[in-house]
Coordinates of C-alpha atoms in Angstrom, one line a residue:
M17 CA 21.9 -41.4 156.5
K18 CA 24.7 -39.2 157.3
L19 CA 25.0 -36.3 158.1
T20 CA 26.1 -34.1 155.7
N21 CA 26.1 -30.2 157.5
P22 CA 27.0 -30.4 161.1
G23 CA 27.1 -26.8 161.8
A24 CA 24.3 -25.0 163.6
V25 CA 20.9 -26.6 161.6
P26 CA 22.1 -30.2 160.5
V27 CA 21.4 -31.7 157.1
Y28 CA 21.4 -35.5 157.2
T29 CA 21.1 -37.2 153.8
V30 CA 18.9 -39.6 154.2
A31 CA 19.0 -41.1 150.2
G32 CA 21.1 -40.3 147.5
P33 CA 24.5 -40.4 145.2
S34 CA 27.7 -40.4 146.8
T35 CA 29.4 -40.5 143.4
A36 CA 28.7 -37.0 140.5
R37 CA 28.9 -40.1 138.3
P38 CA 27.0 -43.1 138.2
L39 CA 29.4 -46.1 137.4
P40 CA 28.5 -49.0 134.9
D41 CA 26.6 -52.0 136.0
W42 CA 29.8 -54.3 135.7
L43 CA 32.3 -51.9 137.9
A44 CA 29.6 -51.3 140.4
R45 CA 29.0 -54.8 140.9
R46 CA 32.2 -55.6 141.3
R47 CA 31.9 -52.7 144.1
K48 CA 29.6 -54.1 146.1
R49 CA 30.8 -57.3 145.9
S50 CA 33.9 -55.9 147.8
S51 CA 32.6 -53.6 149.7
K52 CA 30.1 -56.3 150.4
Y53 CA 31.0 -56.4 154.5
D54 CA 31.9 -52.3 154.9
A55 CA 31.1 -50.9 158.0
E56 CA 29.3 -47.7 156.2
N57 CA 27.6 -49.7 153.4
L58 CA 26.2 -52.1 156.4
N59 CA 24.2 -49.5 158.2
N60 CA 22.8 -47.9 155.0
F61 CA 19.5 -48.4 154.4
E62 CA 17.0 -48.2 150.9
L63 CA 14.5 -45.7 152.1
L64 CA 11.9 -45.6 149.5
Q65 CA 12.2 -49.0 147.0
E66 CA 13.5 -48.0 143.4
F67 CA 13.9 -44.0 144.4
E68 CA 16.1 -43.8 141.0
F69 CA 16.4 -43.9 137.4
E70 CA 18.7 -45.1 134.6
E71 CA 20.5 -42.7 134.0
A72 CA 19.1 -38.8 135.5
S73 CA 15.0 -37.6 136.5
N74 CA 14.3 -34.7 136.2
C75 CA 11.0 -33.5 138.3
V76 CA 9.4 -34.1 141.5
R77 CA 6.6 -33.8 142.9
V78 CA 4.1 -34.6 146.3
S79 CA 0.9 -35.5 146.0
E80 CA -1.9 -33.5 148.6
D81 CA -2.8 -35.9 150.8
G82 CA 0.9 -37.1 150.9
N83 CA 0.5 -40.7 149.9
W84 CA 1.8 -40.5 146.7
I85 CA 5.3 -39.0 144.9
M86 CA 5.4 -38.6 141.4
S87 CA 9.0 -38.5 139.8
T88 CA 10.3 -38.6 135.8
G89 CA 13.0 -39.2 134.1
T90 CA 15.7 -40.7 131.5
Y91 CA 16.7 -42.7 129.7
K92 CA 14.5 -44.3 128.2
P93 CA 11.6 -41.3 129.3
Q94 CA 9.3 -42.8 132.1
F95 CA 7.7 -41.9 134.9
H96 CA 7.5 -43.3 138.8
V97 CA 4.4 -43.5 141.1
H98 CA 5.7 -44.5 145.0
S99 CA 3.1 -45.3 147.9
T100 CA 4.8 -43.8 151.0
Q101 CA 2.2 -46.1 152.8
E102 CA 4.1 -49.1 151.5
L103 CA 7.8 -47.6 150.9
S104 CA 8.2 -48.8 147.4
L105 CA 6.9 -48.3 143.6
S106 CA 3.6 -48.5 142.2
F107 CA 4.0 -48.7 138.5
S108 CA 6.2 -47.0 136.0
R109 CA 5.0 -46.0 132.7
H110 CA 7.2 -45.0 129.5
T111 CA 6.6 -42.0 127.6
K112 CA 7.0 -40.6 123.8
S113 CA 9.4 -37.9 124.6
E114 CA 11.6 -37.0 127.7
N115 CA 9.6 -34.1 130.2
T116 CA 10.2 -31.1 131.3
T117 CA 7.5 -30.7 134.1
F118 CA 4.4 -32.4 135.0
L119 CA 1.3 -31.4 137.6
L120 CA -1.0 -33.1 139.5
L121 CA -4.8 -32.0 139.0
G122 CA -5.8 -34.0 142.2
A123 CA -5.4 -34.5 145.6
D124 CA -3.5 -37.9 144.7
Y125 CA -1.5 -39.0 141.3
T126 CA -4.9 -40.3 139.3
K127 CA -5.0 -37.1 137.3
S128 CA -1.8 -35.7 135.9
L129 CA -0.9 -33.7 133.2
H130 CA 2.7 -34.0 131.6
L131 CA 4.4 -30.8 129.5
Q132 CA 6.7 -33.2 127.2
N133 CA 9.7 -31.6 125.1
D134 CA 8.1 -32.5 121.9
R135 CA 5.5 -29.9 121.8
S136 CA 2.9 -31.7 123.5
L137 CA 0.7 -32.4 126.6
E138 CA -0.3 -35.5 127.6
F139 CA -2.8 -36.2 130.4
H140 CA -2.6 -39.8 132.4
T141 CA -4.9 -41.8 134.8
P142 CA -4.3 -45.2 136.5
M143 CA -5.1 -46.9 133.3
G144 CA -2.8 -45.4 130.8
C145 CA -2.6 -42.3 128.5
H146 CA -5.6 -40.5 128.8
Y147 CA -5.6 -37.7 125.4
E148 CA -2.7 -35.7 124.4
V149 CA -2.7 -32.7 122.7
R150 CA -0.1 -30.8 121.1
L151 CA 0.6 -27.0 121.2
P152 CA 1.7 -24.4 119.2
R153 CA 5.0 -23.9 120.5
F154 CA 7.6 -25.3 123.3
G155 CA 6.2 -25.3 126.6
R156 CA 8.6 -23.5 129.6
D157 CA 6.2 -24.5 132.4
L158 CA 2.8 -25.4 133.8
A159 CA 0.1 -23.5 136.3
Y160 CA -3.2 -24.7 137.3
L161 CA -6.2 -22.7 137.9
R162 CA -8.7 -24.4 140.0
Q163 CA -10.9 -22.0 140.1
N164 CA -11.3 -22.6 136.3
T165 CA -10.1 -25.5 135.8
E166 CA -7.6 -24.1 133.3
V167 CA -4.2 -25.1 132.4
L168 CA -1.4 -22.0 131.7
I169 CA 1.2 -23.7 129.7
P170 CA 4.0 -20.1 129.0
S171 CA 5.1 -20.4 126.0
V172 CA 8.1 -20.0 123.9
G173 CA 8.4 -17.5 120.8
L174 CA 6.3 -14.4 119.6
S175 CA 2.7 -14.3 118.8
S176 CA 0.8 -15.2 115.5
D177 CA -0.3 -12.1 115.0
G178 CA 2.6 -9.8 114.8
S179 CA 2.1 -7.4 117.6
G180 CA 5.5 -8.7 119.3
F181 CA 3.8 -10.5 122.1
G182 CA 5.0 -13.6 124.0
E183 CA 1.6 -16.0 124.8
V184 CA 0.4 -18.2 127.9
F185 CA -1.8 -20.7 126.0
R186 CA -4.4 -21.4 128.0
L187 CA -6.4 -24.8 127.9
D188 CA -10.4 -25.6 129.6
L189 CA -10.3 -29.2 130.9
E190 CA -13.5 -28.6 131.1
R191 CA -15.0 -27.6 128.0
G192 CA -11.8 -30.1 126.5
Q193 CA -10.5 -26.6 124.1
F194 CA -8.1 -23.8 123.9
L195 CA -9.0 -20.6 125.0
R196 CA -7.9 -16.9 123.9
P197 CA -4.2 -16.7 124.8
W198 CA -2.7 -14.0 127.8
S199 CA -0.1 -11.8 125.6
I200 CA 3.2 -11.2 127.6
D201 CA 5.9 -8.2 126.7
V202 CA 8.6 -10.3 126.1
G203 CA 10.3 -8.1 123.5
E204 CA 10.9 -7.5 120.3
D205 CA 13.6 -10.0 117.8
E206 CA 15.3 -7.8 116.1
A207 CA 16.8 -10.7 113.6
S208 CA 14.3 -12.2 113.2
S209 CA 13.0 -13.8 109.3
G210 CA 9.6 -14.8 110.7
L211 CA 6.4 -13.7 113.1
Q212 CA 8.0 -16.7 115.4
G213 CA 11.0 -15.5 116.2
S214 CA 14.5 -16.2 115.9
V215 CA 16.8 -18.4 117.8
H216 CA 16.7 -15.9 120.5
V217 CA 13.4 -14.5 120.8
G218 CA 12.7 -13.6 124.3
S219 CA 9.7 -16.1 125.8
V220 CA 7.8 -16.7 128.8
N221 CA 9.8 -18.6 131.5
V222 CA 7.9 -19.5 134.1
A223 CA 4.3 -19.4 136.0
A224 CA 3.3 -18.7 139.6
I225 CA -0.6 -18.6 141.1
A226 CA -2.0 -17.3 144.7
E227 CA -3.9 -19.9 144.6
R228 CA -5.0 -20.2 148.6
T229 CA -5.2 -16.2 148.2
H230 CA -6.0 -13.6 146.0
G231 CA -5.6 -15.5 142.8
L232 CA -3.3 -13.2 140.7
C233 CA -1.2 -15.1 138.6
A234 CA 2.3 -13.9 138.1
F235 CA 4.9 -14.5 134.9
G236 CA 8.2 -14.4 134.6
T237 CA 9.3 -13.5 131.3
S238 CA 13.3 -13.3 129.4
I239 CA 13.4 -10.0 130.0
G240 CA 13.4 -9.8 133.4
S241 CA 10.1 -8.4 134.2
V242 CA 6.9 -10.1 136.0
E243 CA 3.6 -9.7 134.6
F244 CA 0.8 -9.7 137.2
Y245 CA -2.8 -11.3 135.0
D246 CA -6.4 -11.3 137.3
P247 CA -8.1 -14.3 136.2
R248 CA -11.7 -12.7 136.8
N249 CA -11.1 -9.8 134.2
K250 CA -8.8 -11.5 132.5
G251 CA -6.4 -8.8 131.9
R252 CA -3.1 -7.9 133.1
V253 CA -3.5 -5.4 136.0
A254 CA 0.3 -4.3 137.0
V255 CA 3.7 -5.0 135.8
L256 CA 6.9 -5.6 137.8
G257 CA 10.2 -4.5 136.0
N258 CA 14.3 -4.2 135.2
Q259 CA 15.0 -6.6 137.1
D260 CA 19.0 -8.9 136.6
G261 CA 18.4 -11.4 134.2
E262 CA 15.5 -13.5 132.8
V263 CA 13.5 -14.2 135.6
T264 CA 13.5 -18.0 136.3
A265 CA 11.7 -19.0 139.4
L266 CA 9.2 -17.3 141.3
D267 CA 6.8 -18.2 144.3
Y268 CA 4.0 -16.6 146.4
S269 CA 4.1 -16.9 150.1
D270 CA 0.6 -18.7 151.9
D271 CA -0.8 -15.1 152.8
G272 CA -0.1 -13.8 149.2
L273 CA 1.2 -10.2 150.3
S274 CA 5.0 -11.7 149.3
L275 CA 6.4 -12.5 146.4
A276 CA 10.1 -14.3 146.0
L277 CA 11.6 -14.2 142.1
G278 CA 14.9 -15.9 140.8
T279 CA 17.0 -14.8 138.4
S280 CA 19.3 -15.8 135.4
T281 CA 21.8 -14.6 137.3
G282 CA 21.5 -16.2 140.7
Q283 CA 19.8 -13.3 142.3
I284 CA 17.4 -13.6 144.7
R285 CA 14.3 -10.7 145.6
I286 CA 11.5 -10.9 147.9
F287 CA 8.9 -7.9 146.7
D288 CA 5.8 -6.9 148.9
L289 CA 3.2 -6.6 146.7
R290 CA 2.7 -3.1 148.3
N291 CA 5.8 -1.8 147.1
P292 CA 7.6 -2.2 143.5
R293 CA 11.0 -1.9 145.4
P294 CA 12.2 -5.7 146.8
L295 CA 12.5 -6.1 150.6
L296 CA 15.3 -8.7 150.5
T297 CA 18.3 -9.4 148.2
R298 CA 20.6 -11.9 148.2
D299 CA 22.9 -13.8 146.2
Q300 CA 22.9 -17.1 145.7
G301 CA 26.4 -16.9 144.8
M302 CA 27.5 -19.7 142.0
G303 CA 26.6 -17.4 139.2
L304 CA 23.6 -19.8 137.7
P305 CA 20.1 -19.5 137.3
I306 CA 18.3 -20.3 140.3
K307 CA 15.4 -23.3 139.3
N308 CA 13.3 -23.6 142.8
L309 CA 11.9 -21.5 145.2
I310 CA 10.0 -22.1 148.3
H311 CA 8.4 -20.3 150.9
L312 CA 8.9 -22.3 154.3
K313 CA 7.8 -22.3 157.9
T314 CA 9.6 -24.1 161.0
P315 CA 7.9 -25.8 163.4
T316 CA 7.8 -22.3 165.8
D317 CA 6.7 -20.1 163.2
E318 CA 9.6 -18.8 161.4
R319 CA 9.5 -17.6 158.0
K320 CA 12.3 -19.3 155.6
L321 CA 13.1 -18.9 152.0
L322 CA 14.5 -22.0 149.8
S323 CA 16.5 -20.9 146.9
A324 CA 18.0 -23.7 144.5
D325 CA 20.2 -23.8 141.3
K326 CA 22.1 -26.9 139.9
R327 CA 24.8 -26.7 142.5
I328 CA 23.2 -26.0 145.6
I329 CA 20.2 -25.5 147.9
K330 CA 20.5 -22.4 150.2
I331 CA 17.8 -22.0 153.1
W332 CA 17.5 -17.9 154.0
D333 CA 15.9 -16.6 157.1
E334 CA 13.2 -14.5 155.1
Q335 CA 12.7 -11.9 158.3
S336 CA 16.7 -10.8 157.9
G337 CA 18.0 -12.3 155.2
D338 CA 20.4 -14.4 156.5
L339 CA 21.1 -17.8 155.7
W340 CA 20.4 -20.8 157.4
T341 CA 21.6 -23.8 155.9
S342 CA 22.6 -24.7 153.0
I343 CA 22.8 -28.3 151.2
E344 CA 25.5 -29.7 148.3
P345 CA 24.8 -32.4 146.7
M346 CA 27.2 -34.5 144.7
V347 CA 25.4 -34.3 141.6
D348 CA 23.6 -31.5 139.5
I349 CA 20.4 -30.6 140.7
N350 CA 17.5 -30.1 137.9
H351 CA 14.2 -29.3 140.7
V352 CA 13.9 -29.8 144.3
T353 CA 9.5 -30.1 146.0
H354 CA 9.4 -29.9 149.5
V355 CA 7.6 -32.9 151.6
P356 CA 4.4 -30.4 153.6
D357 CA 4.4 -30.2 157.1
S358 CA 7.3 -32.0 157.7
G359 CA 11.5 -31.6 157.6
M360 CA 12.3 -33.9 154.3
I361 CA 12.8 -32.6 151.4
L362 CA 13.5 -34.3 147.8
T363 CA 15.6 -33.6 144.6
A364 CA 15.9 -35.1 141.1
N365 CA 19.0 -34.6 139.7
E366 CA 21.3 -35.9 136.8
G367 CA 22.5 -39.0 139.0
K368 CA 21.2 -42.4 139.0
H369 CA 20.1 -42.1 142.8
M370 CA 17.2 -39.4 143.6
H371 CA 18.3 -37.8 147.0
S372 CA 16.6 -37.4 149.8
F373 CA 17.8 -34.9 152.8
L374 CA 15.5 -34.3 156.2
I375 CA 16.5 -30.9 157.8
P376 CA 14.8 -31.7 162.3
N377 CA 15.1 -27.9 162.2
L378 CA 12.9 -27.8 159.8
G379 CA 10.3 -30.0 161.1
L380 CA 10.0 -33.8 161.8
A381 CA 9.6 -37.0 159.3
P382 CA 6.8 -37.2 157.2
K383 CA 4.1 -39.2 159.1
W384 CA 5.7 -42.5 156.5
C385 CA 8.8 -42.8 157.3
H386 CA 8.2 -41.2 161.3
F387 CA 10.9 -43.7 162.3
L388 CA 13.5 -41.2 161.4
D389 CA 13.4 -39.0 163.9
N390 CA 15.1 -41.9 166.4
L391 CA 17.9 -42.2 164.1
V392 CA 18.4 -39.0 164.1
H393 CA 18.3 -38.6 168.3
E394 CA 20.7 -41.0 168.0
M395 CA 23.4 -39.6 165.9
E396 CA 23.0 -36.3 168.5
N397 CA 23.8 -38.2 171.1
E398 CA 26.9 -39.2 169.3
T399 CA 29.9 -37.2 169.7
Q400 CA 31.4 -36.2 166.4
T401 CA 35.9 -36.1 167.2
E402 CA 36.8 -37.4 164.3
T403 CA 37.8 -34.8 160.8
Y404 CA 37.4 -38.2 159.0
D405 CA 36.6 -41.2 159.1
N406 CA 39.8 -43.7 159.4
Y407 CA 41.7 -40.5 161.0
K408 CA 41.8 -39.3 164.5
F409 CA 43.0 -35.8 165.3
L410 CA 44.9 -35.3 168.7
T411 CA 47.0 -32.3 170.1
L412 CA 50.8 -33.2 171.4
P413 CA 49.2 -33.2 175.3
E414 CA 46.8 -35.8 173.9
L415 CA 50.1 -37.8 172.2
R416 CA 52.4 -37.3 175.3
D417 CA 49.7 -39.4 177.2
L418 CA 49.6 -41.9 174.7
S419 CA 53.0 -41.9 175.2
M420 CA 53.3 -41.4 170.9
D421 CA 55.1 -38.3 170.8
H422 CA 58.5 -39.9 170.2
L423 CA 57.0 -40.5 166.8
I424 CA 56.5 -37.3 165.8
G425 CA 59.2 -35.9 163.0
K426 CA 60.0 -40.3 162.8
T427 CA 57.5 -41.3 160.6
N428 CA 54.3 -41.0 158.4
L429 CA 52.1 -42.7 160.9
L430 CA 51.4 -39.0 162.3
R431 CA 50.4 -36.6 159.3
P432 CA 51.0 -32.7 160.7
Y433 CA 47.6 -30.6 160.8
M434 CA 47.7 -27.1 162.0
H435 CA 47.9 -27.4 166.1
G436 CA 48.1 -31.0 166.0
Y437 CA 48.6 -34.2 163.8
F438 CA 46.5 -36.5 162.1
V439 CA 46.6 -40.7 164.0
A440 CA 45.1 -43.8 161.7
A441 CA 42.0 -44.7 163.7
K442 CA 43.4 -48.4 164.5
L443 CA 46.7 -47.0 165.7
Y444 CA 44.9 -44.5 168.0
D445 CA 42.7 -47.4 169.5
Q446 CA 45.6 -49.5 169.4
A447 CA 47.8 -46.6 171.5
R448 CA 45.2 -45.8 173.3
L449 CA 44.4 -49.6 175.0
I450 CA 48.3 -50.0 175.9
A451 CA 47.8 -46.9 178.0
N452 CA 45.2 -48.0 179.8
P453 CA 44.5 -51.5 179.8
Y454 CA 40.9 -51.2 181.6
I455 CA 39.9 -48.6 179.0
W456 CA 36.5 -50.3 177.6
E457 CA 35.6 -51.3 181.1
E458 CA 35.8 -47.9 181.9
E459 CA 33.2 -46.8 178.9
R460 CA 31.2 -49.8 179.7
A461 CA 31.0 -49.2 182.9
K462 CA 30.3 -45.1 182.3
T463 CA 27.6 -45.8 179.8
I464 CA 25.6 -48.3 181.9
K465 CA 25.8 -45.8 185.0
A466 CA 24.5 -43.2 182.8
R467 CA 21.7 -45.5 181.2
R468 CA 20.7 -45.6 185.2
E469 CA 21.1 -42.7 185.5
K470 CA 18.5 -41.9 182.7
E471 CA 16.0 -44.4 183.4
S472 CA 16.1 -43.6 187.4
A473 CA 15.2 -40.1 186.8
T474 CA 12.3 -40.8 185.2
R475 CA 10.7 -43.1 187.7
I476 CA 11.3 -40.9 190.8
R477 CA 8.3 -42.0 193.6
G478 CA 6.9 -39.2 195.2
I479 CA 7.1 -39.1 199.1
K480 CA 4.8 -37.8 201.6
K481 CA 4.5 -38.4 204.7
V482 CA 1.3 -38.7 206.1
K483 CA 0.1 -38.7 210.0
V484 CA -2.2 -41.9 209.4
N485 CA -2.6 -44.6 207.7
Q486 CA 1.6 -44.0 206.3
Q487 CA 1.2 -47.7 205.1
L488 CA -2.1 -47.3 203.2
A489 CA -1.0 -43.7 201.4
N490 CA 3.2 -45.4 200.2
K491 CA 1.0 -48.4 198.9
V492 CA -1.7 -45.2 196.9
L493 CA 2.3 -44.4 195.6
E494 CA 2.8 -47.7 194.3
K495 CA -0.5 -48.2 192.0
Q496 CA 0.6 -43.9 190.8
E497 CA 4.0 -45.4 189.5
K498 CA 2.6 -48.3 187.8
K499 CA 0.6 -46.1 185.9
G500 CA 3.1 -43.8 184.9
K501 CA 2.2 -40.6 187.8
V502 CA 5.2 -40.1 189.7
D503 CA 3.7 -36.7 192.0
A504 CA 2.9 -37.5 195.2
E505 CA -0.1 -35.6 195.3
A506 CA -1.9 -37.1 192.3
G507 CA -5.2 -39.1 192.9
I508 CA -6.4 -39.6 196.4
L509 CA -3.5 -38.2 198.4
G510 CA -4.0 -34.6 196.9
D511 CA -7.9 -35.2 196.5
S512 CA -9.1 -32.5 199.2
R513 CA -12.1 -35.4 199.7
F514 CA -10.1 -38.0 201.2
A515 CA -8.0 -35.7 203.3
K516 CA -9.0 -37.2 206.7
I517 CA -8.2 -40.5 205.7
F518 CA -4.4 -39.4 206.6
E519 CA -5.2 -37.0 208.9
D520 CA -7.6 -37.5 211.4
E521 CA -6.8 -40.3 214.4
E522 CA -10.4 -41.8 213.6
F523 CA -10.0 -43.2 210.1
K524 CA -7.0 -45.0 211.6
V525 CA -7.0 -48.3 209.9
D526 CA -6.9 -51.3 213.0
T527 CA -4.2 -54.3 211.4
T528 CA -5.0 -55.8 214.2
S529 CA -8.9 -56.8 213.8
R530 CA -10.5 -59.4 212.0
E531 CA -11.7 -57.8 209.0
Y532 CA -8.5 -56.6 208.0
Q533 CA -7.2 -59.9 207.9
L534 CA -9.6 -61.5 205.8
I535 CA -9.3 -59.1 203.2
N536 CA -5.4 -58.6 203.2
P537 CA -4.2 -62.2 204.1
S538 CA -1.2 -62.3 202.8
S539 CA -0.3 -58.6 204.4
V540 CA -0.4 -59.6 208.6
P541 CA 1.4 -62.8 208.9
Q542 CA 0.4 -65.4 211.5
P543 CA 1.6 -67.5 214.0
G544 CA 0.1 -70.4 212.7
G545 CA -1.9 -69.0 210.0
Y546 CA -5.6 -67.7 210.4
V547 CA -8.7 -70.3 210.7
D548 CA -12.1 -69.0 211.2
S549 CA -12.6 -70.4 215.0
R550 CA -15.9 -71.6 213.4
M551 CA -13.8 -73.7 211.1
A552 CA -12.0 -74.9 213.3
N553 CA -14.6 -76.0 215.9
V554 CA -16.3 -78.4 213.4
N555 CA -12.5 -80.1 212.6
S556 CA -11.4 -80.8 215.9
D557 CA -15.4 -82.3 216.4
D558 CA -14.6 -84.9 213.3
S559 CA -11.4 -85.2 214.2
E560 CA -12.4 -86.6 218.0
D561 CA -15.5 -88.9 216.4
D562 CA -12.2 -90.5 214.3
S563 CA -10.0 -90.8 216.8
E564 CA -12.9 -92.6 218.7
D565 CA -13.6 -95.5 216.5
E566 CA -10.3 -95.9 215.0
E567 CA -7.2 -95.2 218.1
P568 CA -7.1 -94.1 221.3
R569 CA -6.4 -90.1 221.4
Q570 CA -3.2 -88.6 221.2
P571 CA -1.5 -86.1 223.1
K572 CA -2.6 -82.3 222.9
Q573 CA 0.8 -81.6 221.0
N574 CA -0.1 -83.3 218.3
Q575 CA -3.6 -82.4 217.6
Q576 CA -3.1 -78.9 217.8
A577 CA -0.2 -79.5 215.2
R578 CA -3.4 -81.5 213.2
E579 CA -5.3 -78.2 214.1
E580 CA -2.5 -76.0 212.2
V581 CA -3.7 -77.2 208.9
V582 CA -6.9 -77.5 207.6
M583 CA -8.0 -79.3 204.7
Q584 CA -11.7 -79.5 202.7
V585 CA -12.0 -83.0 200.7
S586 CA -15.3 -83.4 199.2
S587 CA -15.8 -86.8 199.1
S588 CA -18.4 -89.9 196.1
K589 CA -21.1 -90.5 197.3
V590 CA -22.5 -93.9 196.2
Q591 CA -26.4 -93.6 194.5
G592 CA -27.9 -96.7 192.6
G593 CA -24.6 -98.6 192.2
K594 CA -22.7 -95.7 190.5
I595 CA -20.1 -92.8 192.3
K596 CA -21.7 -89.4 191.9
D597 CA -19.1 -86.6 191.8
T598 CA -20.0 -84.1 193.6
A599 CA -17.5 -81.9 191.7
F600 CA -17.9 -83.0 188.3
G601 CA -21.2 -83.5 188.3
S602 CA -22.3 -80.5 185.9
R603 CA -19.6 -82.0 183.5
A604 CA -20.3 -85.9 183.7
Q605 CA -24.0 -85.1 182.7
K606 CA -23.1 -83.4 179.4
Q607 CA -21.2 -86.7 178.7
T608 CA -22.8 -87.9 174.9
R609 CA -20.5 -91.1 175.8
V610 CA -22.7 -94.4 176.6
V611 CA -21.4 -96.2 180.3
K612 CA -21.9 -99.8 180.3
S613 CA -23.7 -101.4 183.1
G614 CA -21.8 -102.7 185.5
A615 CA -19.6 -100.5 184.7
K616 CA -18.1 -98.1 187.3
E617 CA -18.2 -94.2 185.8
I618 CA -15.3 -92.4 185.1
V619 CA -15.4 -88.7 185.8
G620 CA -12.0 -87.1 184.6
E621 CA -9.1 -88.6 184.0
Q622 CA -8.5 -90.5 186.8
Q623 CA -10.2 -92.5 189.8
V624 CA -8.9 -92.8 193.3
T625 CA -10.6 -94.8 195.9
F626 CA -9.8 -94.3 199.2
V627 CA -10.6 -97.2 201.8
P628 CA -10.5 -95.7 205.7
E629 CA -8.6 -98.4 207.6
S630 CA -6.5 -99.0 211.4
K631 CA -3.2 -98.2 212.2
K632 CA -3.9 -101.3 214.1
K633 CA -1.3 -104.2 212.9
K634 CA -3.3 -107.5 211.0
P635 CA -2.0 -110.6 210.9
Q636 CA -1.0 -110.8 207.4
P637 CA -1.5 -114.7 205.6
L638 CA 1.2 -116.7 204.2
P639 CA 2.3 -116.9 201.1
T640 CA 0.9 -119.1 199.0
R641 CA 2.9 -121.2 195.8
Q642 CA 1.3 -121.4 192.5
R643 CA 1.7 -124.4 191.1
T644 CA 3.5 -123.9 187.8
E645 CA 4.6 -127.5 187.1
G646 CA 3.9 -128.7 183.6
R647 CA 3.3 -125.6 182.6
R648 CA 4.6 -124.7 179.0
S649 CA 5.9 -120.7 179.0
A650 CA 5.5 -118.5 176.2
S651 CA 8.4 -116.3 177.1
T652 CA 11.8 -117.0 175.9
N653 CA 13.3 -115.4 179.3
T654 CA 15.2 -118.4 180.8
F655 CA 15.8 -115.9 183.8
R656 CA 12.2 -115.8 184.1
K657 CA 11.6 -119.5 185.4
L658 CA 13.6 -119.5 188.1

């Protein structure tokens, strides 16, 4: 992903060829191996899998639902269907002849109509070519009347009845038959020896339909006129003539009141249908025929117009006529399309790879590649200080700061340009490091500081002083901060129903009360730990009984130390010769294992029995010597007998 146009309206090249002519396969593989570790190639990524053709691409369109992209190309003649949800090639299909243009008849790719350069129309479905029909003459463009299910095909040449008019063929898809064609004035052909005209005969070049509004059909001709037909009465309603050159592109605006046309001389004109004079006239500048015109809208509802010839793409402001931005690829352009509700533009061109451009000012990236917005945001934060990738432009004061001014005029390391010099990027980094050895640490510290300030700016805690229960107010603010709320007036603190809790003295929380200590045992530290008085009395009685049986009473200090820690142990009771654990009783009943009679029932992983004993010293029995004489030992360790 590269920044192609770093102007006021930046343009990013997401995918596309960087050379004007594709390299041979053997040379491309060699260059790929040599540039394997190139930093520029390591940062590249493939947006759509195999978004390319073997030689060139002719046309590309996006479906209405935005889930499919269909493109045609050569050689061999074929078309590809890409899934935007999977970002990969769904399938490809070869055709008999090269494609001129095509249309998607539905919301997805399942029904498509292809105009071939051998005077044939092919209807394709996911299973294959559904039907093929041949036209009387070569077609130039395709248009689809949805309300009548008619396909309009502007053609080349004169009509067969000798009237001297061109024809627009009409194919009714519901009936499956051709209807009476519409006659368009394309001029007479004096050099014609037959009814159909000579090589330089006139033609109907392009068609446009205001599908979402009034539904008028506009046809541009080779004599520089535009004729409008109403599909309801099948007749001509208006003619717009006297254009310089042939009309090669037409496009209606969304409201249907504005029509943009492009000529073969590179002229662009915008007309209001209520006025025969153009509202705006612009020159593409290349003197080449206009291939595409597209009306666009920015997120701020500014109206733009995209015009493209085979060399350059320009976007104009429709109101003022100023040039907004431009895109100039390395290869010739054959067709341009816009991804709806986004800032992405796709092109079919004479290169192997098709182009993808992203204009953030025109809109966000499509939903199927929303991650491009993050990349654009990161690239915008980077400072672009280098005119070229491998060179750094320095002025004379900057050279003196780096102690490199003595190289001026003595070596080719400094290349003069305008008011400064170009220095190799590696030499600049070395000189910068010598002049300031701690430059990298300073840059790293500056970056860390900026990042911390940015993070802390989003975590500013609202501080609010209250009359009563300040500790409770701070606790509420901490909870709000965890939920992402920074405003101190939000939540309970900003609610008038709970205002008295933080203003009236009668609602003050007593942190020394027993109820507060039971609810918040960890917030109020006690000198010996908080112990319930009833529990302390019970433990003291038990300790007195035990001490009478086992040993005399100990001093009061030791007795107080005992009472500081209270432990509760669930004792086991003996019932019927078996030990029943009160804590694991319910679990032991569900066991299916049969316990042998006379054996102790074990619940859990380990059973431990404690027998209380007196601390008085008992006389220990004398050790008895076992008789081992006369017995053989099975151990091979001789030291075992010692």
